[in-house]
Amino acid sequence: MSTISRRTLLLGLGGAGSAAALAACTTTGPNTPGATGAPTPGRAFGTGPAVTPTRGQRVVEKVLTPKVSTVDLGGPVVSTWTYDDSVPGPLIRANAGDLIRVRLDNQLPAETTVHWHGIRLANAADGVPGLTQDPVQRGAGYTYAFTAPDPGTYFYHPHVGVQLDRGLYAPLIVDDPAEPGTYDAEWVLVLDDWIDGTGRTPEQVLADLKSGTGMTGMTGMTGMTGMTGMTGMSGTTGMTGMSGMSGMSGMSGMDQGSTGSMGSMGGTATGTPSGSMGGSMGGSMGGMQMGPEPFGDAGDVTYPHYLVNGRVPTAPTQLRARPGQRVRLRIINAAADTIFTVALGGHDLTITHSDGFAVQPTRTRALHLGMGERYDAVVTVKDGVFPFVAVPFGKTGQAMAVLRTSPNGTPPAATVRPDQLTGPALIGSQLQPAESARLAARQPDVTAPVALTGQMSPYAWGINGAPYGRNDPVLVRHGQRVRLNLVNQTMMAHPYHVHGHTFAVAGSGLRKDTVLLRPMQSLPIEIDADNVGSWMTHCHNIYHAEAGMMLELRYQQ
């Protein structure tokens, strides 16, 4: 086995745009002239607080242009929104401790921001409009600058409305310069559910969910009374999605005690709300029935396509290696509404990292990933042709890439399901942390409830019984240990994400920034309050967040 100091990278975007995207991220030495590019003439570029590199600090530069693009997904050609004309957008790569400086030139027909998912950065660079910055208007720009302190697998995406469910997402890899090169190649695999450009936009889907239209096949629903006054649910800025909510009276009457019943639930047309039901805002069953184990109801949206690195299974991303090579997989679930179960045909995976932090190496045949979660795995590849498959939980279809270590061999069918997908799959919260990833043991100074609540009809999601803007923030002070008692009071799984911090799962000590809560599950997490600011925490089902399932973590003076 060879050791490589700068790993062989296979992103496999499947088009000429990928090479240009990788080349577009430049690195300059500390205090190098030209380290800050000049703005486009005639265009006013805003900026966060000035960040000057420290002596010896390397600077990674990038100009990022969100725009309307036409993209070939490997057969389906769609009009969508992209970063730099590619799906996924350009990889940004840095070393831990580098200063990353990204100039955003917004060429979209709407305002936008960029959120650097999982990075413990300065509050002003976090990309949440209305909380950490003003949104970047169409035709304007903004400069993000932050130090990436922790090595790991991350990604970036907007934090405005449901823009993530277009083509606006891309990987961000932070390397550890001191990490030994114990693998021969690396694949970055970005999973997605896709609807944009197929006849409906994500914004139209959200509007249908909120209005209750498109939810076909739902009969016999009772016990969902008391939800009058749900007007003005605009959702375009900062993922708040719940402005102008007149007539809600503190969310009273939202089926907090009824039992009711739910009859049959038929299918829906492609690209519409799925018609699935998810519990009541008050936390009761609300007449909902549990879906299949372990995640209950599958989600809210039916998608026509599922992608690995921007490609459909009939024209999949090609992953090439030599037999016997040891390969690192960096797997990112960038989907808006879909939990994936992944497996590599003919191989077991050894999970080594969760959300960037080392875990005790754990061998598994298959792995569940919630939206926003990232896992690293290593595998020694065999001789042949093998499918890497990502199955959307509770939905029809799949995403796929193809591993080829031999010029011979028949490529797998687009619908193949490897044997590794039979039987139980690993849930990330079952992992144990490496000793190096543990937080120091101490008692919490602050304990706060975080009850995830909501229902499908009317479409309303919240935390602690109310949507964002009507629920009270969690108040903390610098230096405190904060325990958040996460309680999922719905019949759906929710991936819960905390901005600007990592947390430890109480009991195991597993370090993460996004954790998947099963229906009715309680899972305390602990945070060291070491990053002053106002921070968003939320469900990373983008439709739930936009309908109110968010909560502010606010530092007091």
Coordinates of C-alpha atoms in Angstrom, one line a residue:
M1 CA 0.0 0.0 0.0
S2 CA 1.3 3.4 -0.9
T3 CA 0.9 6.4 1.5
I4 CA 0.0 9.7 -0.1
S5 CA 0.4 13.0 1.6
R6 CA -2.1 14.9 -0.6
R7 CA -4.7 12.3 -1.3
T8 CA -5.8 11.2 -4.8
L9 CA -9.3 12.9 -5.0
L10 CA -12.1 11.5 -7.0
L11 CA -15.2 13.7 -6.8
G12 CA -16.6 12.2 -10.0
L13 CA -18.9 15.1 -11.0
G14 CA -19.2 13.6 -14.4
G15 CA -18.6 16.6 -16.6
A16 CA -16.0 19.1 -17.7
G17 CA -17.3 21.6 -15.1
S18 CA -15.9 19.6 -12.3
A19 CA -12.2 20.2 -13.3
A20 CA -12.8 23.9 -13.6
A21 CA -14.6 23.9 -10.3
L22 CA -11.7 22.2 -8.5
A23 CA -9.2 24.6 -10.1
A24 CA -11.2 27.7 -9.1
C25 CA -10.2 27.5 -5.5
T26 CA -6.8 29.0 -5.1
T27 CA -4.3 29.1 -2.2
T28 CA -2.0 31.9 -1.3
G29 CA 0.6 32.0 1.4
P30 CA 0.3 34.2 4.4
N31 CA 0.1 37.9 3.7
T32 CA 0.7 37.3 0.0
P33 CA 0.0 40.3 -2.3
G34 CA -3.2 39.6 -4.1
A35 CA -4.6 37.4 -1.4
T36 CA -7.8 39.4 -1.6
G37 CA -9.2 39.6 -5.1
A38 CA -10.7 42.8 -6.4
P39 CA -14.5 43.1 -6.6
T40 CA -16.1 43.1 -10.0
P41 CA -15.9 46.7 -11.4
G42 CA -19.1 48.6 -10.8
R43 CA -20.5 46.1 -8.3
A44 CA -20.7 46.9 -4.6
F45 CA -19.4 44.0 -2.5
G46 CA -20.4 43.8 1.2
T47 CA -18.3 42.0 3.7
G48 CA -18.4 40.6 7.2
P49 CA -15.9 41.9 9.7
A50 CA -12.4 42.2 8.3
V51 CA -10.4 39.0 9.0
T52 CA -6.6 39.4 8.7
P53 CA -4.5 36.3 8.5
T54 CA -2.2 35.7 11.4
R55 CA 1.5 35.3 10.8
G56 CA 2.2 32.1 9.0
Q57 CA -1.5 31.4 8.3
R58 CA -2.4 30.1 4.8
V59 CA -5.2 31.7 2.9
V60 CA -7.6 29.8 0.7
E61 CA -9.4 32.1 -1.8
K62 CA -12.6 31.4 -3.8
V63 CA -15.0 33.4 -6.0
L64 CA -18.4 31.8 -5.9
T65 CA -21.2 32.6 -8.3
P66 CA -24.7 31.3 -7.7
K67 CA -26.7 31.6 -11.0
V68 CA -29.4 30.1 -13.1
S69 CA -28.0 27.2 -15.1
T70 CA -28.9 24.4 -17.4
V71 CA -27.5 21.1 -16.0
D72 CA -27.4 17.6 -17.5
L73 CA -28.0 15.1 -14.7
G74 CA -27.0 12.2 -16.9
G75 CA -30.1 12.2 -19.1
P76 CA -32.5 14.6 -17.5
V77 CA -31.6 18.2 -18.5
V78 CA -32.9 20.7 -16.0
S79 CA -32.9 24.4 -15.5
T80 CA -31.9 25.1 -11.9
W81 CA -29.8 27.3 -9.6
T82 CA -26.1 26.3 -9.2
Y83 CA -22.8 27.4 -7.8
D84 CA -20.6 28.0 -10.9
D85 CA -22.7 26.0 -13.3
S86 CA -22.2 22.6 -11.7
V87 CA -24.1 20.2 -9.4
P88 CA -22.6 19.7 -6.8
G89 CA -20.9 23.1 -6.8
P90 CA -17.1 23.5 -6.6
L91 CA -15.2 21.7 -3.9
I92 CA -13.5 24.0 -1.5
R93 CA -10.5 22.4 0.2
A94 CA -8.3 23.7 3.0
N95 CA -6.1 22.6 5.9
A96 CA -7.2 22.9 9.5
G97 CA -6.2 26.4 10.7
D98 CA -6.3 28.0 7.2
L99 CA -8.2 31.2 6.6
I100 CA -10.9 30.6 4.0
R101 CA -12.0 33.7 2.1
V102 CA -15.0 33.4 -0.3
R103 CA -16.4 36.2 -2.3
L104 CA -20.0 35.6 -3.3
D105 CA -21.3 37.2 -6.5
N106 CA -25.1 36.7 -6.4
Q107 CA -26.4 36.4 -10.0
L108 CA -29.6 34.6 -8.9
P109 CA -33.0 36.3 -9.4
A110 CA -33.4 36.2 -5.6
E111 CA -31.5 37.1 -2.4
T112 CA -29.3 34.4 -1.0
T113 CA -26.6 33.6 1.6
V114 CA -24.0 30.8 2.2
H115 CA -24.0 28.7 5.3
W116 CA -20.8 26.7 6.0
H117 CA -22.4 23.6 7.5
G118 CA -20.6 22.1 10.5
I119 CA -17.8 24.7 10.7
R120 CA -17.1 26.3 14.1
L121 CA -16.7 29.8 12.7
A122 CA -17.2 33.4 13.6
N123 CA -20.9 34.3 14.0
A124 CA -20.7 37.0 11.3
A125 CA -19.7 34.4 8.7
D126 CA -22.5 31.8 9.5
G127 CA -24.8 32.9 6.7
V128 CA -28.2 33.1 8.4
P129 CA -30.1 36.2 7.1
G130 CA -31.9 38.1 9.8
L131 CA -29.7 36.6 12.5
T132 CA -26.0 36.9 11.4
Q133 CA -26.2 39.1 8.3
D134 CA -28.5 40.8 5.9
P135 CA -29.3 38.6 2.8
V136 CA -27.2 39.2 -0.3
Q137 CA -29.5 40.9 -2.8
R138 CA -29.6 39.9 -6.5
G139 CA -26.7 41.6 -8.3
A140 CA -24.8 42.2 -5.1
G141 CA -22.0 40.4 -3.3
Y142 CA -20.6 39.5 0.1
T143 CA -17.2 38.3 1.3
Y144 CA -17.1 35.5 3.9
A145 CA -13.9 35.0 5.8
F146 CA -13.3 32.5 8.6
T147 CA -10.8 30.1 10.0
A148 CA -11.6 26.4 9.7
P149 CA -10.4 25.0 13.1
D150 CA -11.4 21.4 12.7
P151 CA -10.5 18.8 10.1
G152 CA -13.4 17.0 8.6
T153 CA -16.0 16.5 5.9
Y154 CA -18.4 19.5 5.6
F155 CA -20.5 21.2 2.9
Y156 CA -22.0 24.6 2.1
H157 CA -25.4 25.7 1.0
P158 CA -27.8 28.7 1.2
H159 CA -29.8 29.4 4.3
V160 CA -32.6 31.2 2.5
G161 CA -36.0 29.6 2.0
V162 CA -35.8 26.1 0.3
Q163 CA -32.9 27.1 -2.0
L164 CA -31.0 24.0 -0.8
D165 CA -33.5 21.9 -2.7
R166 CA -32.3 23.4 -5.9
G167 CA -28.7 22.8 -7.0
L168 CA -27.1 25.0 -4.5
Y169 CA -24.8 22.8 -2.4
A170 CA -21.1 21.7 -2.6
P171 CA -18.5 19.9 -0.5
L172 CA -16.0 21.6 1.8
I173 CA -13.1 19.4 3.0
V174 CA -10.8 20.5 5.8
D175 CA -7.7 18.3 5.9
D176 CA -5.5 17.5 8.9
P177 CA -1.9 18.1 7.8
A178 CA -0.7 15.8 10.5
E179 CA -3.0 12.9 9.6
P180 CA -1.0 9.9 8.2
G181 CA -1.8 9.0 4.7
T182 CA -3.2 5.5 5.3
Y183 CA -5.3 5.3 2.2
D184 CA -4.6 5.4 -1.5
A185 CA -7.5 7.3 -2.9
E186 CA -10.5 9.3 -1.7
W187 CA -14.0 9.7 -3.0
V188 CA -16.3 12.6 -2.1
L189 CA -19.9 11.3 -2.6
V190 CA -22.7 13.9 -2.3
L191 CA -26.2 12.5 -2.1
D192 CA -29.3 14.5 -3.1
D193 CA -33.0 14.2 -3.8
W194 CA -33.9 16.2 -6.9
I195 CA -37.1 18.0 -8.0
D196 CA -36.1 21.4 -9.5
G197 CA -36.6 21.8 -13.3
T198 CA -38.8 18.7 -13.5
G199 CA -42.0 20.7 -13.8
R200 CA -42.1 22.0 -10.2
T201 CA -39.8 24.1 -8.1
P202 CA -39.1 23.6 -4.4
E203 CA -40.9 26.9 -3.7
Q204 CA -44.0 25.5 -5.4
V205 CA -43.8 22.3 -3.3
L206 CA -43.5 24.3 -0.1
A207 CA -46.5 26.4 -1.1
D208 CA -48.5 23.3 -1.7
L209 CA -47.5 21.8 1.6
K210 CA -48.6 25.0 3.4
S211 CA -51.9 25.3 1.5
G212 CA -52.7 21.6 1.8
T213 CA -53.0 21.1 -2.0
G214 CA -51.4 18.2 -3.7
M215 CA -51.8 15.9 -0.7
T216 CA -53.7 13.3 -2.5
G217 CA -54.7 9.8 -1.3
M218 CA -55.3 10.9 2.3
T219 CA -58.6 9.7 3.5
G220 CA -60.2 9.3 6.9
M221 CA -58.3 12.0 8.6
T222 CA -59.8 13.3 11.8
G223 CA -58.6 14.9 15.0
M224 CA -56.7 17.7 13.3
T225 CA -58.8 20.6 14.4
G226 CA -58.0 23.9 16.0
M227 CA -55.6 25.3 13.4
T228 CA -57.3 28.5 12.3
G229 CA -55.4 31.7 11.5
M230 CA -52.5 30.2 9.7
T231 CA -52.1 33.1 7.3
G232 CA -49.1 34.9 6.0
M233 CA -46.7 31.9 6.1
S234 CA -44.1 33.5 3.9
G235 CA -40.8 31.8 3.8
T236 CA -38.2 33.6 1.8
T237 CA -35.7 35.0 4.2
G238 CA -33.4 33.3 6.7
M239 CA -35.4 30.1 6.7
T240 CA -37.8 31.7 9.1
G241 CA -40.8 30.7 7.0
M242 CA -43.4 31.7 9.6
S243 CA -43.7 35.5 9.4
G244 CA -47.1 37.1 9.6
M245 CA -48.7 34.2 11.5
S246 CA -51.8 36.0 12.6
G247 CA -54.5 34.3 14.6
M248 CA -52.3 31.6 16.1
S249 CA -52.8 32.6 19.8
G250 CA -49.6 31.0 21.0
M251 CA -50.3 27.8 18.9
S252 CA -53.3 26.9 21.0
G253 CA -55.8 24.4 19.6
M254 CA -53.2 22.6 17.5
D255 CA -54.5 19.1 18.3
Q256 CA -52.6 18.9 21.6
G257 CA -54.8 16.4 23.2
S258 CA -57.1 14.8 20.5
T259 CA -56.6 11.2 19.4
G260 CA -58.6 11.0 16.2
S261 CA -57.8 8.5 13.4
M262 CA -56.2 8.4 10.1
G263 CA -57.3 6.2 7.2
S264 CA -55.5 5.0 4.1
M265 CA -52.8 7.1 2.5
G266 CA -52.4 6.6 -1.2
G267 CA -49.6 7.7 -3.4
T268 CA -49.1 11.1 -5.0
A269 CA -47.9 12.4 -8.3
T270 CA -44.2 12.9 -8.8
G271 CA -42.9 16.2 -7.5
T272 CA -45.7 16.8 -5.1
P273 CA -46.0 16.7 -1.3
S274 CA -45.9 13.1 -0.3
G275 CA -49.1 13.3 1.7
S276 CA -47.4 11.7 4.8
M277 CA -48.4 12.7 8.2
G278 CA -46.1 13.6 11.0
G279 CA -47.6 14.1 14.5
S280 CA -49.2 17.2 16.1
M281 CA -47.7 20.5 17.2
G282 CA -48.6 19.8 20.8
G283 CA -46.7 16.6 20.7
S284 CA -49.5 14.1 20.8
M285 CA -50.1 11.3 18.3
G286 CA -52.8 13.4 16.7
G287 CA -54.3 10.3 15.0
M288 CA -51.1 9.5 13.2
Q289 CA -49.8 6.0 12.7
M290 CA -46.1 5.0 12.9
G291 CA -44.5 4.3 9.6
P292 CA -41.8 1.7 9.0
E293 CA -38.9 1.2 11.4
P294 CA -36.6 2.8 12.4
F295 CA -37.6 6.3 11.1
G296 CA -41.4 6.2 10.9
D297 CA -42.9 8.5 8.2
A298 CA -40.5 8.8 5.3
G299 CA -40.8 12.5 4.5
D300 CA -43.0 15.1 3.0
V301 CA -42.0 15.2 -0.7
T302 CA -42.0 12.6 -3.5
Y303 CA -38.9 13.1 -5.8
P304 CA -38.5 12.0 -9.4
H305 CA -34.7 11.7 -9.1
Y306 CA -32.0 10.7 -6.6
L307 CA -28.4 11.6 -7.3
V308 CA -24.8 10.8 -6.4
N309 CA -22.6 13.7 -7.4
G310 CA -25.2 15.2 -9.7
R311 CA -25.9 12.0 -11.7
V312 CA -28.9 9.7 -12.0
P313 CA -28.5 5.9 -11.7
T314 CA -28.9 5.3 -15.5
A315 CA -25.7 7.4 -16.1
P316 CA -23.9 7.1 -12.8
T317 CA -20.8 8.7 -11.5
Q318 CA -17.8 6.4 -12.2
L319 CA -15.4 5.6 -9.3
R320 CA -12.1 4.1 -10.4
A321 CA -9.5 2.3 -8.3
R322 CA -7.1 -0.6 -8.5
P323 CA -7.9 -3.9 -6.7
G324 CA -6.5 -3.9 -3.2
Q325 CA -6.3 -0.2 -2.8
R326 CA -7.6 1.3 0.4
V327 CA -10.1 4.1 -0.3
R328 CA -11.5 6.8 1.9
L329 CA -15.2 7.7 1.3
R330 CA -16.5 11.0 2.4
I331 CA -20.3 10.7 2.2
I332 CA -22.5 13.8 2.5
N333 CA -26.3 13.8 2.6
A334 CA -27.2 17.2 1.0
A335 CA -30.8 16.2 0.5
A336 CA -33.7 18.4 1.6
D337 CA -36.2 15.8 2.7
T338 CA -34.6 12.3 2.4
I339 CA -32.9 9.9 4.7
F340 CA -30.6 7.6 2.7
T341 CA -29.3 4.1 3.5
V342 CA -26.0 3.5 1.7
A343 CA -24.0 0.4 0.9
L344 CA -21.2 -0.6 -1.4
G345 CA -21.9 -3.9 -3.2
G346 CA -19.6 -6.7 -2.3
H347 CA -17.9 -4.8 0.5
D348 CA -18.3 -3.8 4.1
L349 CA -17.6 -0.3 5.2
T350 CA -15.5 0.7 8.2
I351 CA -16.9 4.0 9.6
T352 CA -14.1 6.2 10.9
H353 CA -15.6 9.7 11.3
S354 CA -19.0 11.3 12.0
D355 CA -19.5 15.0 11.1
G356 CA -15.7 15.4 10.9
F357 CA -14.9 13.8 14.3
A358 CA -13.1 10.5 14.7
V359 CA -15.1 7.5 16.0
Q360 CA -14.0 4.1 17.1
P361 CA -13.7 2.3 13.8
T362 CA -16.9 0.3 13.2
R363 CA -17.6 -2.2 10.5
T364 CA -21.0 -2.3 8.9
R365 CA -22.8 -3.6 5.8
A366 CA -24.9 -0.4 5.4
L367 CA -25.3 3.0 7.0
H368 CA -28.2 5.4 7.5
L369 CA -27.6 9.1 6.8
G370 CA -29.9 11.9 7.9
M371 CA -30.1 15.2 6.0
G372 CA -27.0 17.2 6.8
E373 CA -25.0 14.3 8.3
R374 CA -21.6 13.3 6.9
Y375 CA -19.7 10.1 7.5
D376 CA -16.2 9.0 6.5
A377 CA -15.5 5.3 5.8
V378 CA -12.6 3.3 4.5
V379 CA -12.7 0.2 2.3
T380 CA -10.2 -2.1 0.6
V381 CA -11.7 -2.5 -2.8
K382 CA -12.0 -5.8 -4.6
D383 CA -11.5 -6.7 -8.3
G384 CA -14.6 -6.1 -10.4
V385 CA -17.5 -3.7 -10.9
F386 CA -19.6 -2.8 -7.9
P387 CA -22.6 -0.5 -7.2
F388 CA -22.5 2.2 -4.5
V389 CA -26.2 2.5 -3.8
A390 CA -28.1 5.1 -1.7
V391 CA -31.7 4.1 -1.0
P392 CA -34.1 6.8 0.0
F393 CA -35.8 5.6 3.2
G394 CA -39.5 4.9 2.6
K395 CA -39.5 6.2 -0.9
T396 CA -39.3 4.8 -4.4
G397 CA -36.1 4.8 -6.5
Q398 CA -32.4 5.2 -5.5
A399 CA -29.2 6.9 -6.2
M400 CA -26.1 5.1 -7.5
A401 CA -22.5 5.4 -8.4
V402 CA -20.3 2.6 -9.9
L403 CA -17.0 1.4 -8.6
R404 CA -14.8 -0.1 -11.3
T405 CA -11.5 -1.7 -10.5
S406 CA -11.3 -3.8 -13.7
P407 CA -11.8 -2.9 -17.4
N408 CA -13.9 -6.0 -17.7
G409 CA -17.2 -6.6 -16.1
T410 CA -20.8 -5.7 -16.8
P411 CA -22.0 -2.5 -15.2
P412 CA -24.8 -3.0 -12.6
A413 CA -28.4 -2.2 -13.5
A414 CA -29.7 1.2 -12.3
T415 CA -32.2 -0.6 -10.0
V416 CA -29.7 -3.1 -8.4
R417 CA -29.9 -3.6 -4.6
P418 CA -26.8 -5.2 -3.2
D419 CA -27.0 -7.8 -0.5
Q420 CA -25.4 -5.4 1.9
L421 CA -28.8 -3.6 2.0
T422 CA -30.6 -6.6 3.5
G423 CA -30.7 -6.7 7.3
P424 CA -30.1 -3.8 9.8
A425 CA -28.0 -0.8 8.9
L426 CA -26.0 1.3 11.3
I427 CA -27.5 4.5 12.8
G428 CA -24.8 7.0 13.4
S429 CA -25.8 7.8 17.0
Q430 CA -24.9 4.2 17.8
L431 CA -21.2 4.9 17.2
Q432 CA -18.7 5.5 20.0
P433 CA -16.3 8.4 19.8
A434 CA -12.5 8.1 19.6
E435 CA -10.9 9.2 22.9
S436 CA -9.4 12.3 21.1
A437 CA -12.9 13.5 20.2
R438 CA -14.5 13.5 23.6
L439 CA -15.4 16.6 25.4
A440 CA -14.0 17.0 28.9
A441 CA -16.3 15.6 31.6
R442 CA -18.2 18.2 33.6
Q443 CA -21.7 18.9 34.8
P444 CA -24.0 21.1 32.7
D445 CA -24.5 24.7 33.9
V446 CA -27.7 25.2 31.8
T447 CA -30.3 22.6 30.8
A448 CA -33.0 23.5 28.2
P449 CA -35.8 21.6 26.6
V450 CA -35.9 21.2 22.8
A451 CA -39.2 19.5 22.0
L452 CA -39.7 18.9 18.2
T453 CA -43.4 19.4 17.4
G454 CA -45.5 19.6 14.3
Q455 CA -48.1 18.3 12.0
M456 CA -48.8 18.0 8.3
S457 CA -52.3 19.4 8.0
P458 CA -52.2 22.3 8.3
Y459 CA -48.5 22.2 7.6
A460 CA -46.9 23.6 10.8
W461 CA -43.7 22.7 12.5
G462 CA -42.1 24.1 15.6
I463 CA -39.9 23.7 18.7
N464 CA -41.3 23.8 22.2
G465 CA -44.8 24.1 20.8
A466 CA -44.3 27.2 18.6
P467 CA -42.6 28.1 15.4
Y468 CA -39.4 30.1 15.1
G469 CA -40.0 33.7 16.0
R470 CA -42.7 32.7 18.6
N471 CA -40.6 30.3 20.6
D472 CA -38.1 31.5 23.3
P473 CA -34.4 31.3 22.5
V474 CA -32.1 29.3 24.6
L475 CA -30.0 31.8 26.6
V476 CA -26.4 30.9 27.5
R477 CA -23.2 32.6 28.7
H478 CA -19.7 32.1 27.4
G479 CA -17.9 29.3 29.3
Q480 CA -21.0 27.3 30.3
R481 CA -21.7 23.7 29.5
V482 CA -25.2 23.6 28.0
R483 CA -27.4 20.5 27.9
L484 CA -30.2 20.5 25.3
N485 CA -32.8 17.8 26.0
L486 CA -33.9 16.9 22.4
V487 CA -37.3 15.2 22.4
N488 CA -38.9 14.2 19.1
Q489 CA -42.6 14.4 19.8
T490 CA -43.7 13.5 16.2
M491 CA -44.0 10.4 14.2
M492 CA -41.2 11.4 11.8
A493 CA -37.5 11.4 12.1
H494 CA -35.8 14.8 12.3
P495 CA -32.0 15.5 11.7
Y496 CA -31.2 18.2 14.3
H497 CA -28.4 20.6 13.4
V498 CA -26.6 23.2 15.7
H499 CA -24.7 26.1 14.1
G500 CA -21.3 27.3 15.2
H501 CA -20.7 24.5 17.6
T502 CA -20.2 20.8 17.9
F503 CA -21.9 18.8 20.6
A504 CA -21.5 15.5 22.5
V505 CA -24.3 13.0 22.6
A506 CA -24.9 12.5 26.3
G507 CA -24.0 9.1 27.5
S508 CA -21.8 8.0 24.6
G509 CA -19.9 11.3 24.1
L510 CA -20.1 11.0 20.3
R511 CA -19.2 14.3 18.8
K512 CA -21.4 15.7 16.0
D513 CA -23.1 18.8 14.7
T514 CA -26.2 17.0 13.2
V515 CA -28.0 14.1 14.8
L516 CA -30.9 12.0 13.5
L517 CA -33.7 11.7 16.0
R518 CA -36.1 8.8 15.5
P519 CA -39.8 9.2 16.1
M520 CA -40.6 9.8 19.8
Q521 CA -36.9 9.6 20.7
S522 CA -35.3 11.6 23.5
L523 CA -31.6 12.3 23.1
P524 CA -29.8 14.8 25.3
I525 CA -26.8 16.6 23.8
E526 CA -24.1 18.8 25.5
I527 CA -22.4 21.9 24.1
D528 CA -19.5 23.9 25.3
A529 CA -20.6 27.6 24.9
D530 CA -17.3 28.8 23.5
N531 CA -18.4 30.7 20.4
V532 CA -20.2 34.0 21.2
G533 CA -23.1 35.1 19.0
S534 CA -26.7 34.3 18.0
W535 CA -26.8 30.9 16.5
M536 CA -29.5 28.9 14.7
T537 CA -30.4 25.4 15.7
H538 CA -33.0 23.5 13.6
C539 CA -34.3 20.4 11.9
H540 CA -32.4 19.9 8.7
N541 CA -35.4 18.7 6.8
I542 CA -35.5 22.0 4.9
Y543 CA -39.3 22.0 4.6
H544 CA -39.7 21.6 8.3
A545 CA -37.2 24.3 9.1
E546 CA -38.9 26.7 6.6
A547 CA -42.3 25.9 8.3
G548 CA -40.9 26.9 11.7
M549 CA -38.8 24.0 13.2
M550 CA -36.0 26.3 14.3
L551 CA -34.7 27.7 17.6
E552 CA -32.1 30.4 18.4
L553 CA -29.2 29.7 20.8
R554 CA -28.3 33.2 22.1
Y555 CA -25.3 34.3 24.1
Q556 CA -26.0 36.8 26.9
Q557 CA -23.5 39.5 27.8

